[in-house]
Coordinates of N, CA and C in Angstrom, one line a residue:
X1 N 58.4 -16.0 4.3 CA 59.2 -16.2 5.5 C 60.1 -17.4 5.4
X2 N 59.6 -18.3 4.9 CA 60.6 -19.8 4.3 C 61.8 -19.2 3.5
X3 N 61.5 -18.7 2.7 CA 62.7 -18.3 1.6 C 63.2 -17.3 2.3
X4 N 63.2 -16.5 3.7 CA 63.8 -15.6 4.1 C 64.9 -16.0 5.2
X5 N 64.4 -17.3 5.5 CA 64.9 -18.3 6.4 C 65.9 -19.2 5.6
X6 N 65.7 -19.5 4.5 CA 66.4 -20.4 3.7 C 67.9 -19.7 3.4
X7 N 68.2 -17.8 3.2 CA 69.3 -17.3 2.8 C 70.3 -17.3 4.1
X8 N 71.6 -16.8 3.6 CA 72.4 -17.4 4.7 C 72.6 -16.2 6.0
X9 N 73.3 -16.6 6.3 CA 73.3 -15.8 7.9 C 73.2 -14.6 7.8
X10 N 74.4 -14.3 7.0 CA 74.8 -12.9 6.9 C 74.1 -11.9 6.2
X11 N 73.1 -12.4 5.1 CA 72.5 -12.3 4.6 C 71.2 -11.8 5.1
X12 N 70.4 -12.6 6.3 CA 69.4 -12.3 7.1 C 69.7 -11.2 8.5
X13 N 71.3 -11.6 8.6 CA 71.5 -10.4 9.2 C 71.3 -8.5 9.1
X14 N 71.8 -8.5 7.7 CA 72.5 -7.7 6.9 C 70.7 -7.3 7.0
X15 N 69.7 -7.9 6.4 CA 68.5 -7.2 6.0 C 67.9 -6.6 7.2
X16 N 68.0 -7.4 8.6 CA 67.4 -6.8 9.8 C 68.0 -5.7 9.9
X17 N 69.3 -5.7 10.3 CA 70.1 -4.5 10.7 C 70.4 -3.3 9.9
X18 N 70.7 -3.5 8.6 CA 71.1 -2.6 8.3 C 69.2 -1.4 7.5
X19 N 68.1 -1.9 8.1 CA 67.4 -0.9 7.8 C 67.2 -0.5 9.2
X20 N 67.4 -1.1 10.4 CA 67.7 -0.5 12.1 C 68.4 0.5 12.0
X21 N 69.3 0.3 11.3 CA 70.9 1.3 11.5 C 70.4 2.6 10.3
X22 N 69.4 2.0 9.2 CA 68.9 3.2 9.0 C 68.1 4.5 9.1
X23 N 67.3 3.9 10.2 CA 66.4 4.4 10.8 C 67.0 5.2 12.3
X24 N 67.5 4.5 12.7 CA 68.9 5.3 13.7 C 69.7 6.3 13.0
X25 N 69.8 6.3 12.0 CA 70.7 7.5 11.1 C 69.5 8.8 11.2
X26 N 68.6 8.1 10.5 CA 67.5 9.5 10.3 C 67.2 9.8 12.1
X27 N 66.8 9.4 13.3 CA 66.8 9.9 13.8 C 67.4 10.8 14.8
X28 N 69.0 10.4 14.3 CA 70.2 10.8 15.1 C 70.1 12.6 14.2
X29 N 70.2 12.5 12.8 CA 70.3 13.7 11.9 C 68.9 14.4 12.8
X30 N 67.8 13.9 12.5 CA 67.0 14.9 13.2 C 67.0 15.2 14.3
X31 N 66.9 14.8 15.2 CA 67.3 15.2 16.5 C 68.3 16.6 16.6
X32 N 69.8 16.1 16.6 CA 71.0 16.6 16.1 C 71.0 17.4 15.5
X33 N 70.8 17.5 14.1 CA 70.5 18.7 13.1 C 69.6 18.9 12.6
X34 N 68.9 18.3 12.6 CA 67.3 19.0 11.4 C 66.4 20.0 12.0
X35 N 66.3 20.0 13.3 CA 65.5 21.9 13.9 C 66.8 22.3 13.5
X36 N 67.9 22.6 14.1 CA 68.7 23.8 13.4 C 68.6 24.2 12.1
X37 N 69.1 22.8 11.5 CA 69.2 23.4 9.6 C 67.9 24.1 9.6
X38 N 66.8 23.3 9.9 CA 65.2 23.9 9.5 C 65.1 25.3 9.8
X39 N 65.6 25.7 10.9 CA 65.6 27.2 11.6 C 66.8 28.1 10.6
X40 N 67.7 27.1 10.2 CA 68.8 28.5 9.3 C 68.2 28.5 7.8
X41 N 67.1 27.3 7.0 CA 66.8 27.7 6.0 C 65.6 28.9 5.8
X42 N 64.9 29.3 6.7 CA 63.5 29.6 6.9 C 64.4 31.3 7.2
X43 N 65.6 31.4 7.7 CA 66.1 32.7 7.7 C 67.2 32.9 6.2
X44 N 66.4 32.9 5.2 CA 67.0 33.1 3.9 C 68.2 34.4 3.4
X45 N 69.0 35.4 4.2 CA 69.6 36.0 4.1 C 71.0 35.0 5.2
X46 N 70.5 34.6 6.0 CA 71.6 33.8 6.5 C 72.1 32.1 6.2
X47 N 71.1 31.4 5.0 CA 70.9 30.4 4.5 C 71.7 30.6 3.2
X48 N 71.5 32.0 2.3 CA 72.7 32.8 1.7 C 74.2 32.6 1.7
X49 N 73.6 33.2 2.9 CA 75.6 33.0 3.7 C 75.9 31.9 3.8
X50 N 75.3 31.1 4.5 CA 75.9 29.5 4.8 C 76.5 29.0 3.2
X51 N 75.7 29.0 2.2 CA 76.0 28.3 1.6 C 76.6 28.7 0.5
X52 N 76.6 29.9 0.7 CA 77.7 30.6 -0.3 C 79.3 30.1 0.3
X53 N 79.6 30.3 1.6 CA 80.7 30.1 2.2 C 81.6 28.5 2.2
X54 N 80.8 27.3 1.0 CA 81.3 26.7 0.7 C 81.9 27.1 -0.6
X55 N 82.1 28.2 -1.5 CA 82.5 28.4 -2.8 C 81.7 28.1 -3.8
X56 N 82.8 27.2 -4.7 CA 82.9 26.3 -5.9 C 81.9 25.8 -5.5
X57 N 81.8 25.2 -4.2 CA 81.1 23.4 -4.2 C 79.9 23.7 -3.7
X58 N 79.1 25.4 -4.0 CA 77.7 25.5 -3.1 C 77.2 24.9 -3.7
X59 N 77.0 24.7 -4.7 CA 75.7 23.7 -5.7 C 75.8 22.3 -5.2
X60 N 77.1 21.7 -5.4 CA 77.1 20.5 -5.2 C 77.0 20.3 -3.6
X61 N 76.9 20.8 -2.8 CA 76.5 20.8 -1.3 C 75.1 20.7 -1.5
X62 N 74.5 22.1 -1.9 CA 72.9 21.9 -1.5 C 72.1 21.2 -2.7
X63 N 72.7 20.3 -3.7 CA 72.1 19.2 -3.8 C 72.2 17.7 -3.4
X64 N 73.3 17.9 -2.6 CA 73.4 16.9 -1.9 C 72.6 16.8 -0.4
X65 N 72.1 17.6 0.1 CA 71.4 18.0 1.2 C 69.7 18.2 1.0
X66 N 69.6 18.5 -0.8 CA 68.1 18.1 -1.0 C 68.1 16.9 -1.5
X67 N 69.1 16.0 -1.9 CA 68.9 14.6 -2.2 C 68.7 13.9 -0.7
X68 N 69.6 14.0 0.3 CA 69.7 13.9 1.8 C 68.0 13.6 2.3
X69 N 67.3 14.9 1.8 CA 66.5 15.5 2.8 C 65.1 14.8 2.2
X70 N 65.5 14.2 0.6 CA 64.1 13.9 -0.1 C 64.2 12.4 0.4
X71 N 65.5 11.4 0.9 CA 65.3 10.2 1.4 C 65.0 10.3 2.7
X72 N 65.4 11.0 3.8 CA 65.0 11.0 5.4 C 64.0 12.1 5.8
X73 N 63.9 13.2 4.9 CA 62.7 14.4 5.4 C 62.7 15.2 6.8
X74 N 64.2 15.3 6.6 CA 64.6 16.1 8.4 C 64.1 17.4 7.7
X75 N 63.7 17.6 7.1 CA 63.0 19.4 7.3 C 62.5 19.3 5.7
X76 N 60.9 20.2 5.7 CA 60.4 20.2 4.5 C 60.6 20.5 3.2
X77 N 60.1 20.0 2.2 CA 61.5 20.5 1.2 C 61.2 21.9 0.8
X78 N 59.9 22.3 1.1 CA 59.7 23.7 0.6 C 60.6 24.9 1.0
X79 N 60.9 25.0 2.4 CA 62.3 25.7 2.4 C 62.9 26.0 1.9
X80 N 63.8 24.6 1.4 CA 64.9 24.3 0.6 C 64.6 25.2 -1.0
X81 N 63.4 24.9 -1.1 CA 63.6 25.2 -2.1 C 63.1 26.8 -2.3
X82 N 62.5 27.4 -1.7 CA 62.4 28.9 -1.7 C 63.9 29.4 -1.5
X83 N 64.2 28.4 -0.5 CA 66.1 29.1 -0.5 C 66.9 29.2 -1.5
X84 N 66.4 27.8 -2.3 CA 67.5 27.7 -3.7 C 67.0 28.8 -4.6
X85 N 65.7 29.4 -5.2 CA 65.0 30.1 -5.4 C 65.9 31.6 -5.0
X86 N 65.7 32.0 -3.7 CA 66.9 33.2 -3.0 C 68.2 33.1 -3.4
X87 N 69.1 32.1 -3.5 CA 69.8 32.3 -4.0 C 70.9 32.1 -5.4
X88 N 69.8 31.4 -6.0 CA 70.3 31.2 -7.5 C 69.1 31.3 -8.6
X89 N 68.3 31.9 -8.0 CA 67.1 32.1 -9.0 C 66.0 31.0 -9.5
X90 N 65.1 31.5 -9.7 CA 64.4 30.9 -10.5 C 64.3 29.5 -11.0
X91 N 65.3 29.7 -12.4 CA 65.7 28.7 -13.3 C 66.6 27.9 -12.6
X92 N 67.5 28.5 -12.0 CA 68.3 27.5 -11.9 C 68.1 26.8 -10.5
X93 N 67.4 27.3 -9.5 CA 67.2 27.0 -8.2 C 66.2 25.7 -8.6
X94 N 65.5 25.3 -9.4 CA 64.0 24.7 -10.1 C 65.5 23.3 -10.8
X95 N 66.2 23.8 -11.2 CA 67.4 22.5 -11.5 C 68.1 22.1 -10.0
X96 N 68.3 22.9 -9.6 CA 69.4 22.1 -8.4 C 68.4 21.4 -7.6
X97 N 67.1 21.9 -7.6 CA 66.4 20.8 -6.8 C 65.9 20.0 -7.2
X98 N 65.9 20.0 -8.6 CA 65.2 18.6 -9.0 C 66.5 17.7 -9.4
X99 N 67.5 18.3 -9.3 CA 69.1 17.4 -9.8 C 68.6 16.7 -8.4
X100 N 69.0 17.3 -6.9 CA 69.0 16.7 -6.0 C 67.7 15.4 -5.9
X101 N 66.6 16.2 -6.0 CA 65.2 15.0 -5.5 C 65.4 13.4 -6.5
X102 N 65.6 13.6 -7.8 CA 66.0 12.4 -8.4 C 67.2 11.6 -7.9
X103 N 68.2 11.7 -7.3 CA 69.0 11.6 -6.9 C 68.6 10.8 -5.6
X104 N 68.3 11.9 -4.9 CA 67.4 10.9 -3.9 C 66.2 10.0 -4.0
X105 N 65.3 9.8 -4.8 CA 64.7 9.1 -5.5 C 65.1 7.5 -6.2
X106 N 66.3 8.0 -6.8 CA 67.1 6.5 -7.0 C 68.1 6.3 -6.0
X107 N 68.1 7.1 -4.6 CA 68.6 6.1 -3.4 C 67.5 5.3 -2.7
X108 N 66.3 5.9 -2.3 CA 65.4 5.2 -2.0 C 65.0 3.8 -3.1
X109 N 64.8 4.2 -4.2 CA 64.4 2.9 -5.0 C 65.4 1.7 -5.1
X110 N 66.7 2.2 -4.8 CA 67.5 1.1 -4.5 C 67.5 0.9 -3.0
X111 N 67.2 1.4 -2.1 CA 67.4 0.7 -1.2 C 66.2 0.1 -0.8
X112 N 64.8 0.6 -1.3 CA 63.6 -0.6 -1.3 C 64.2 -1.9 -2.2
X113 N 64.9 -1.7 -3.1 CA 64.6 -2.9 -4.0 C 66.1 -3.9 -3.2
X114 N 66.8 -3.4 -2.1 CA 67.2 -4.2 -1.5 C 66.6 -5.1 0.0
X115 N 66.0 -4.1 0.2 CA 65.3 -5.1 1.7 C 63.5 -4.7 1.7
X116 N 63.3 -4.5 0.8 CA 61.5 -4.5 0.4 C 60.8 -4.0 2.1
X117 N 59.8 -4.5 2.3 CA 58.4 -4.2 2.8 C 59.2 -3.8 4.0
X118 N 60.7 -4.5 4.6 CA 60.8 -4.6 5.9 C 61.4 -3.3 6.6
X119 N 61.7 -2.6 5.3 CA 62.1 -0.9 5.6 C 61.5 -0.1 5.3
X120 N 60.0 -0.3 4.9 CA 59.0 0.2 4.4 C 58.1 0.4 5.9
X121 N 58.1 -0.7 6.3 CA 57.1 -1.2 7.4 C 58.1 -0.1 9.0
X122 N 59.8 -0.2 8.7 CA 60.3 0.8 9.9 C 59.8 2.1 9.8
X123 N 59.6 2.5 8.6 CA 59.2 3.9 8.6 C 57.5 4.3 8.6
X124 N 57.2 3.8 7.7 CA 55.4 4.7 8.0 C 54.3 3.2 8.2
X125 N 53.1 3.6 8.3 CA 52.2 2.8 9.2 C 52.5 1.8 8.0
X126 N 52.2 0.5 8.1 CA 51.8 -0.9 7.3 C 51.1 -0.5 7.1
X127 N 49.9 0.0 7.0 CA 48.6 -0.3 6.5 C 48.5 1.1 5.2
X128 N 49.6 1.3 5.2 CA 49.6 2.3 4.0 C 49.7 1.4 2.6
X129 N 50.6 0.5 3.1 CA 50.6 -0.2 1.9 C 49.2 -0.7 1.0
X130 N 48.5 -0.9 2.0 CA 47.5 -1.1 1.5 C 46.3 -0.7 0.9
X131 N 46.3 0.4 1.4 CA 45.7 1.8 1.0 C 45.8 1.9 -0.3
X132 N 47.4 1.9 -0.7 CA 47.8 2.3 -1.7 C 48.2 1.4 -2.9
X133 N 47.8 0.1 -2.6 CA 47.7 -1.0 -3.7 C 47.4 -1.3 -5.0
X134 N 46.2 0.0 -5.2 CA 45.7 0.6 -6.2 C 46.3 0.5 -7.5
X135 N 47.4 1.6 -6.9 CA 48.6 1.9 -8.1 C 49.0 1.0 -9.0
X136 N 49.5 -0.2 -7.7 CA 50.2 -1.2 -8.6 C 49.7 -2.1 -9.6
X137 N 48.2 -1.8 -9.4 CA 47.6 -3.0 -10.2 C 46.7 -1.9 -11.4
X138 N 46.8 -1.0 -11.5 CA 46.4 0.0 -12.2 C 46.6 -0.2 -13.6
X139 N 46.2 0.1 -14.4 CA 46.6 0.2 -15.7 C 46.8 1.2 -16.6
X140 N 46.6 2.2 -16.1 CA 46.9 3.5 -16.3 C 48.0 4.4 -14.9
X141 N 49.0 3.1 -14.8 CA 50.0 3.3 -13.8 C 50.4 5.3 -13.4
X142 N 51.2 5.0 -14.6 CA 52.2 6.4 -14.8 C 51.1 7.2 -14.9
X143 N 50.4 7.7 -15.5 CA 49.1 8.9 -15.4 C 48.8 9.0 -13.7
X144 N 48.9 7.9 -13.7 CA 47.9 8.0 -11.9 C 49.4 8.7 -11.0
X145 N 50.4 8.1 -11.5 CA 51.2 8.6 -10.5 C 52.1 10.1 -11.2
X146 N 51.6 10.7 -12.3 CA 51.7 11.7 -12.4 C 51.2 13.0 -12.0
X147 N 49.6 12.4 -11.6 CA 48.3 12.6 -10.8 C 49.0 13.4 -9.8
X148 N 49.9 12.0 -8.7 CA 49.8 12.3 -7.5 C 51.2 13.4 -7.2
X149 N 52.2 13.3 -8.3 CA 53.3 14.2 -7.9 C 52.9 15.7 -8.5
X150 N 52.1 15.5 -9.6 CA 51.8 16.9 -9.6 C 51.0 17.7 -8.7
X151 N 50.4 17.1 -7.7 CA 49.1 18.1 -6.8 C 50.1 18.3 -5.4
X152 N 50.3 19.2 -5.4 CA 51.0 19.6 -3.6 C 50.0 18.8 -2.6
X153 N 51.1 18.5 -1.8 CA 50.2 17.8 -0.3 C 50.0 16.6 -0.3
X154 N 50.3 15.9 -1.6 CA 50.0 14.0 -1.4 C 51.6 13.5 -1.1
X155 N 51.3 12.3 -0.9 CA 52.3 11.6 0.0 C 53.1 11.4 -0.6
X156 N 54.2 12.2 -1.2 CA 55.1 11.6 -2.7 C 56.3 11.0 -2.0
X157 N 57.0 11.2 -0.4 CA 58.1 10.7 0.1 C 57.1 8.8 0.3
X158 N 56.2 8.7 0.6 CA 55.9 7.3 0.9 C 55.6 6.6 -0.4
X159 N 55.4 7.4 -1.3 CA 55.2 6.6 -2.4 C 56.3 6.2 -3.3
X160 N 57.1 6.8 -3.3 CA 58.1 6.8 -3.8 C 58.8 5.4 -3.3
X161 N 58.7 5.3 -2.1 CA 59.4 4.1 -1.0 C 58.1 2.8 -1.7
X162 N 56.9 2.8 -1.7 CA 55.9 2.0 -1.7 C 56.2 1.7 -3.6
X163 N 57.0 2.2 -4.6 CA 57.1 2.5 -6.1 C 58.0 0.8 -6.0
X164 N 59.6 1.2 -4.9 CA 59.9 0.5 -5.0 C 59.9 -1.4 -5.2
X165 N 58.9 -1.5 -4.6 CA 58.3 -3.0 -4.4 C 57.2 -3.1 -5.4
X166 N 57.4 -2.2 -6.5 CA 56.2 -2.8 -7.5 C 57.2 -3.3 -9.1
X167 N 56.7 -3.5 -9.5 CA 57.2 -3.9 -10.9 C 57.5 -2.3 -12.1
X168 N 57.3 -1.4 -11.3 CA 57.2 -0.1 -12.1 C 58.6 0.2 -12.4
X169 N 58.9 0.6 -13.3 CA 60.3 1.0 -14.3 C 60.6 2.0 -13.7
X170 N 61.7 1.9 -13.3 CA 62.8 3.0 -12.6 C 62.7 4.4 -13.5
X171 N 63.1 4.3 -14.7 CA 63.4 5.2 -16.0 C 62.0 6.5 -15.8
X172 N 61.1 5.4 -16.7 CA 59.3 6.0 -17.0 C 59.5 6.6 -15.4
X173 N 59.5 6.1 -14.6 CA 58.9 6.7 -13.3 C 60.0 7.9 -12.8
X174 N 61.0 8.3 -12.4 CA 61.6 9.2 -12.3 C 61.3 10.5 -13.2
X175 N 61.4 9.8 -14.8 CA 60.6 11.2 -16.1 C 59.5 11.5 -15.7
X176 N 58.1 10.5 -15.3 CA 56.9 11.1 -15.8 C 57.0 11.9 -14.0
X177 N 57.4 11.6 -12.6 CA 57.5 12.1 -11.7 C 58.1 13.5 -11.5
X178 N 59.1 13.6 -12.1 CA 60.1 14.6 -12.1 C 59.4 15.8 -13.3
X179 N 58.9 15.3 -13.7 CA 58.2 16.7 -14.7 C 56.9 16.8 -13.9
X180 N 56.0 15.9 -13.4 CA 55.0 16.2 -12.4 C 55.4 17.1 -11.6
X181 N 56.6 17.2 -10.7 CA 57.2 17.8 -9.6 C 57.2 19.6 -10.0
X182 N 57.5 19.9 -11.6 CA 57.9 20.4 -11.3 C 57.3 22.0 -11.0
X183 N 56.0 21.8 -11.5 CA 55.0 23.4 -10.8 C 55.6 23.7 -9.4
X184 N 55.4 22.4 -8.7 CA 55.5 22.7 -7.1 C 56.3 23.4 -6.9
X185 N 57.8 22.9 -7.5 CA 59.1 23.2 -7.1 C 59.5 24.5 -7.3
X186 N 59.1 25.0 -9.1 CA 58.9 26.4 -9.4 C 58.4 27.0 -8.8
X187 N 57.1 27.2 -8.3 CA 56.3 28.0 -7.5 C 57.6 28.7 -6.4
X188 N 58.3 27.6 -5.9 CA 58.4 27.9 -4.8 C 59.9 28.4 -5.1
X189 N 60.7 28.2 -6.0 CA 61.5 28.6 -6.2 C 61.3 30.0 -6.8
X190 N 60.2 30.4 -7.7 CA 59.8 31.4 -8.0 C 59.6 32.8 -6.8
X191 N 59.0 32.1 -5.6 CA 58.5 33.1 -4.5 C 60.0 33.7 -4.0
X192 N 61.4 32.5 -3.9 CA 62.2 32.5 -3.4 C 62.9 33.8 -4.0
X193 N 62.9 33.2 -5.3 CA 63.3 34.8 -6.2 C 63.1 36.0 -6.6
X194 N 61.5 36.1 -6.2 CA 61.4 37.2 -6.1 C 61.0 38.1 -4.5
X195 N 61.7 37.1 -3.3 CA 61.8 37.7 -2.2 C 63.6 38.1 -2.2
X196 N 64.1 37.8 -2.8 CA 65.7 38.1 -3.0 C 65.7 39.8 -4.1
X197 N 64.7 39.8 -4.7 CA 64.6 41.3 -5.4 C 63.6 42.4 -4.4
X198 N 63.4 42.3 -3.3 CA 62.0 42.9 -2.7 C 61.3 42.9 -2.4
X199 N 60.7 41.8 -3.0 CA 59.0 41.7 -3.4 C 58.2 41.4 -1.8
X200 N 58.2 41.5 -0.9 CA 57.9 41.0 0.3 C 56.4 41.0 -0.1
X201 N 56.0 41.9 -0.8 CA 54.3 41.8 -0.6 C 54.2 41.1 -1.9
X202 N 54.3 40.9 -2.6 CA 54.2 39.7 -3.7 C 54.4 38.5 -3.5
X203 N 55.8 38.0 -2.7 CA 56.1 36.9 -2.0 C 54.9 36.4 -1.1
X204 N 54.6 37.4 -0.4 CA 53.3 36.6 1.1 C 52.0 36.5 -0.2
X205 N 51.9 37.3 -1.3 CA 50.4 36.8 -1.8 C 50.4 36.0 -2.5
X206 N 51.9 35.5 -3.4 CA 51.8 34.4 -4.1 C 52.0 33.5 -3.3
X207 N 52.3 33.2 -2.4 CA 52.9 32.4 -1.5 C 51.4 31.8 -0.7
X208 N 50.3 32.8 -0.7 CA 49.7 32.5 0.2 C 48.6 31.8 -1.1
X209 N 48.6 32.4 -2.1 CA 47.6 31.6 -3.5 C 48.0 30.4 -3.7
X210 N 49.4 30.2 -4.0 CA 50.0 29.2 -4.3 C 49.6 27.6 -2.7
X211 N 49.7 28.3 -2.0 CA 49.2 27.1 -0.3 C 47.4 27.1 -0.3
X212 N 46.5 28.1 -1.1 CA 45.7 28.0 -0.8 C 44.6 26.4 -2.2
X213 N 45.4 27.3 -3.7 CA 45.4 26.5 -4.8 C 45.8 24.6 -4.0
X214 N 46.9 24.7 -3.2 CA 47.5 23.3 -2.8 C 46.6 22.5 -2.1
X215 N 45.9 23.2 -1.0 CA 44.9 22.7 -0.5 C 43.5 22.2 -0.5
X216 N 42.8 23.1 -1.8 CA 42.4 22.6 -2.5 C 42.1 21.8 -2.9
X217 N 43.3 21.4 -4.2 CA 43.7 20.5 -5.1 C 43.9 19.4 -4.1
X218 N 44.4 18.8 -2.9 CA 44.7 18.0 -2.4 C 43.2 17.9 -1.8
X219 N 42.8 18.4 -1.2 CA 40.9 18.0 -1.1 C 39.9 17.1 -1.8
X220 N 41.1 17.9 -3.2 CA 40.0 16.9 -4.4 C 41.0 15.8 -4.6
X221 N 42.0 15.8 -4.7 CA 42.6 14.3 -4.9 C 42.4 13.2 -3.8
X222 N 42.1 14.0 -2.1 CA 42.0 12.8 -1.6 C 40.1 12.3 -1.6
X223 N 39.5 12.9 -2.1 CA 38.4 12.4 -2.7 C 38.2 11.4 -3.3
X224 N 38.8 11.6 -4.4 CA 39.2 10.8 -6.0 C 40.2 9.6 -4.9
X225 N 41.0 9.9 -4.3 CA 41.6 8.5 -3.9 C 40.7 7.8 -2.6
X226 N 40.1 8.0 -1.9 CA 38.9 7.4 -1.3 C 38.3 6.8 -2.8
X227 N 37.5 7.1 -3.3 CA 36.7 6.5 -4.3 C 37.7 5.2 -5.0
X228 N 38.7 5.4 -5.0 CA 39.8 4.4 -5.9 C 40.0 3.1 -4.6
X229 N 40.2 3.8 -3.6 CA 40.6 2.8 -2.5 C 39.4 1.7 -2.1
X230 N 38.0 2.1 -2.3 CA 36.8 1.5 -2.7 C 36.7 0.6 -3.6
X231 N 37.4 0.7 -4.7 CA 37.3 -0.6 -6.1 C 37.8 -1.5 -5.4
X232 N 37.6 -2.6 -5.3 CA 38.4 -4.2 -4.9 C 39.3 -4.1 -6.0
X233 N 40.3 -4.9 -5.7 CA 41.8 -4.6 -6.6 C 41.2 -6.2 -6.9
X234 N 41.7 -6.1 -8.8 CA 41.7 -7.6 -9.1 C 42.4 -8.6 -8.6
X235 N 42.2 -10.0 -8.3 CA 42.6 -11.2 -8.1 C 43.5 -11.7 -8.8
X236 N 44.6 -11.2 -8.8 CA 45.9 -12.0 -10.0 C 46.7 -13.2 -9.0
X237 N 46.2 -13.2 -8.1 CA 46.7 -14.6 -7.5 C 48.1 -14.1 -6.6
X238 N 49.2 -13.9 -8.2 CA 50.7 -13.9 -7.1 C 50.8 -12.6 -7.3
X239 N 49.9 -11.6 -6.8 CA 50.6 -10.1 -6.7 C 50.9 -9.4 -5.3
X240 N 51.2 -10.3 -4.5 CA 51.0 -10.3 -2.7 C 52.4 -9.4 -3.1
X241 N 52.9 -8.2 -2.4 CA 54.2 -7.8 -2.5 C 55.4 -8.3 -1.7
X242 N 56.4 -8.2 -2.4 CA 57.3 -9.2 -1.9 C 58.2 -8.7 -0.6
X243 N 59.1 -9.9 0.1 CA 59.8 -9.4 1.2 C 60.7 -8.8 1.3

């Protein structure tokens, strides 16, 4: 608090307000648009149309709207991504979403590593952080957080925010994350594409294996993270995270 008192005006200004103003942003988008978008992606023959009717620039639109969506979370990304799935396939729907989520990934990490805990603490409970402390003092860092982005259902938008206030390497962490990501994202780009060829009864049973496998798997990770959250974290003295 001393050293946050010590920078200059504009400075202490700048950190209050401008994570206010960004928390006003996300809730003005959702309010305003995120039920609608939500309701036109989930109708995938008219989610088609939308975004075909930008031309040239449909790709570079709907990765800009899954980068959008992976910093503020106005509508879930699985939509998105069954839609990208409907309308560009497979392969390439499994790129445009992952071009976008890294994208959004290094806006969040830069904007934790400009105003730390205090935009951390506007958005989800404080006491997550602590929950999740674990990580940072880990020594088998990147494995553990490869752990968590590969299993559908763990908290990858809060961790991601909680990544940035640790000493963890921007680079390693986006590769070993982004290849973790990517079953989920296939899966779901996979169902996407093959509801764009017919498949309506293959779509509801992979679709329903694929959420059943997820649930699961997230049963048993939040087990395994109870048991972790139980170790006392070692005593390094100055690892308090910073402001």
């Amino acid at each position: 608090m001393q050293k946050f008192k010590s920078r200059p005006l504009i400075i202490r200004i700048l950190v209050i307000a401008l994570p206010l103003i960004y928390l006003a942003l996300f809730l003005a988008l959702y309010f305003t648009c995120g039920k609608e978008f939500y309701a036109l992606i989930k109708d995938k023959e008219q989610f088609a149309m939308w975004i075909s009717s930008f031309g040239i620039y449909d790709e570079i639109v709907f990765v800009a709207i899954r980068a959008v969506q992976t910093v503020v979370k106005i509508v879930p990304a699985e939509p998105l991504e069954i839609g990208a799935g409907y309308v560009w396939g497979t392969w390439k729907g499994l790129g445009l979403c992952m071009l976008g989520t890294e994208i959004g990934s290094l806006i969040i990490l830069f904007l934790v590593s400009r105003f730390g805990t205090k935009l951390i603490n506007l958005l989800f409970d404080t006491d997550k952080l602590k929950e999740w402390e674990f990580i940072k003092n880990s020594k088998k860092k990147y494995s553990l957080l490869t752990v968590i982005y590969l299993i559908p259902g763990t908290p990858k938008d809060f961790i991601t925010y909680f990544v940035g206030i640790t000493d963890t390497k921007i680079l390693p962490f986006l590769v070993v994350t982004g290849l973790a990501r990517i079953p989920s994202i296939i899966s779901s780009t996979w169902c996407g594409d093959i509801l764009d060829m017919g498949g309506v009864k293959y779509f509801i049973a992979a679709f329903g294996a694929i959420t059943v496998i997820s649930f699961a798997a997230a049963a048993l990770f939040s087990k395994y993270i109870k048991k972790r959250r139980a170790v006392p974290a070692p005593d390094k003295g100055a690892a308090s995270l910073p402001d």
